[in-house]
Amino acid sequence: MAAPLFYSGDITRLDAFTLNVLNNAEVIAVDQDPLGRQARIVRKTDDEFVLVKPMEDGSVAAGLFNLSEARRDITVTAAELGVSGRQRVRDLWRWKDVGTIADQYTASVARHGVMLVRMWRTTE
C-alpha cells in the first residue's frame, strides 16, 4: 500500500480517463513519495473504506472509497487523518484546491468511486 498505483491492461487501448490517471503528476507524487510509508486503514465497513498516507513534506493523502451502490457522503476526522489545525485540501483527481478544513473533511463520493485528496497545514 506504499505505492498502489499500477496498471495491468493493454496499453494500446487506453481511454482518456485511464490515460489521465496514469499521467496525473499529483497522484504519481503520492504513489512515489520519498518517505515510502504505506497508507493505513482508518475505516473499513461494508459501505466505505478510508486510507490515510503520511507524506515526506508533512502533508497527508487520503483515499475515501465508496463501496456502496449509491452516492454517499464520507467523512473523515482530523484525528483519523492524524492532523491538527486548519488544513488546505486539494482534490488530486481534478487538480484543484477544494477549501480548508479544521475538524473533519466530508466528500460526496459516487457509487463505487473514490475521492483522493491531499492536505497541508495552513494558517488561513
C-alpha positions as MATLAB code, in Angstrom:
seq = 'MAAPLFYSGDITRLDAFTLNVLNNAEVIAVDQDPLGRQARIVRKTDDEFVLVKPMEDGSVAAGLFNLSEARRDITVTAAELGVSGRQRVRDLWRWKDVGTIADQYTASVARHGVMLVRMWRTTE';
ca = [
       0.000    0.000    0.000;
       3.025    2.322   -0.071;
       2.835    2.627   -3.862;
      -0.566    1.339   -5.007;
      -0.700    2.938   -8.478;
      -0.291    0.315  -11.178;
      -1.892   -0.545  -14.495;
      -2.484   -4.012  -15.818;
      -4.011   -3.998  -19.252;
      -3.488   -3.403  -22.934;
      -1.608   -0.088  -23.112;
      -2.625    0.368  -26.754;
      -6.278    0.603  -25.717;
      -6.129    3.287  -23.017;
      -9.186    5.512  -22.827;
      -8.895    9.225  -21.960;
      -9.840    8.681  -18.307;
      -7.217    5.972  -17.706;
      -4.547    7.929  -19.572;
      -5.307   10.962  -17.390;
      -4.926    8.898  -14.203;
      -1.639    7.361  -15.357;
      -0.262   10.803  -16.293;
      -1.525   12.662  -13.203;
       1.646   14.109  -11.638;
      -0.094   14.792   -8.307;
      -1.295   11.188   -7.960;
       2.121    9.886   -9.010;
       3.729   12.143   -6.362;
       1.632   10.387   -3.693;
       2.418    6.977   -5.169;
       6.173    7.654   -5.276;
       6.601    9.819   -2.163;
      10.195    9.516   -0.874;
       9.021    8.794    2.695;
       7.851    5.414    1.429;
       5.263    4.928    4.170;
       2.248    2.859    3.285;
      -1.272    4.087    3.845;
      -3.011    2.930    6.989;
      -6.567    1.732    7.125;
      -8.652    4.257    9.048;
     -12.034    2.648    8.456;
     -13.460   -0.342    6.636;
     -17.154   -1.115    6.631;
     -19.483   -2.741    4.122;
     -20.101    0.714    2.602;
     -16.792    2.601    2.827;
     -13.054    2.234    3.049;
     -10.741    5.059    4.148;
      -6.943    5.056    3.808;
      -4.529    7.757    5.027;
      -0.892    8.057    3.956;
       1.659   10.360    5.619;
       3.869   12.236    3.159;
       7.505   13.336    3.409;
       6.581   17.056    3.441;
       4.248   16.641    6.434;
       1.058   16.544    4.385;
      -1.292   13.568    4.294;
      -3.028   11.879    1.390;
      -6.421   10.288    1.948;
      -8.455    7.920   -0.180;
     -12.181    7.787    0.550;
     -13.692    4.759   -1.196;
     -17.438    4.335   -1.611;
     -18.179    0.605   -1.722;
     -21.958    1.018   -1.821;
     -24.453    1.046   -4.677;
     -25.403    4.722   -4.209;
     -23.616    8.049   -3.923;
     -22.741    8.753   -0.290;
     -21.057   11.339    1.870;
     -17.891   10.035    3.522;
     -16.470   11.970    6.460;
     -13.004   11.620    7.959;
     -11.989   13.478   11.116;
      -8.757   15.320   11.807;
      -7.975   12.705   14.448;
      -8.395    9.890   11.905;
      -6.189   11.812    9.474;
      -3.558   12.350   12.161;
      -3.571   16.121   11.633;
      -4.320   19.173   13.721;
      -5.116   22.766   12.906;
      -6.528   24.075    9.659;
      -5.716   22.033    6.562;
      -5.728   23.077    2.890;
      -7.466   20.332    0.894;
      -6.642   19.505   -2.720;
      -8.617   17.131   -4.959;
      -5.878   15.170   -6.732;
      -8.116   13.772   -9.478;
      -9.304   17.221  -10.541;
      -6.076   19.164   -9.801;
      -7.853   21.814   -7.753;
      -7.959   23.123   -4.202;
     -11.344   22.484   -2.608;
     -11.033   24.621    0.528;
      -9.818   24.288    4.077;
     -10.946   22.161    6.994;
     -10.413   22.223   10.746;
     -12.089   19.243   12.401;
     -13.250   16.983    9.565;
     -13.486   16.555    5.812;
     -16.588   15.321    4.008;
     -16.730   14.302    0.357;
     -19.668   13.209   -1.761;
     -18.381   10.089   -3.488;
     -20.067    8.374   -6.452;
     -21.137    4.746   -6.173;
     -18.061    2.520   -6.341;
     -15.965    5.707   -6.619;
     -13.036    7.180   -4.755;
     -12.065   10.685   -3.695;
      -8.301   11.163   -3.446;
      -7.204   14.269   -1.561;
      -4.049   15.708   -0.087;
      -3.992   18.019    2.910;
      -1.394   20.511    4.161;
      -1.413   22.554    7.358;
      -2.300   26.190    6.655;
      -2.651   29.433    8.579;
      -5.730   30.542    6.607;
];
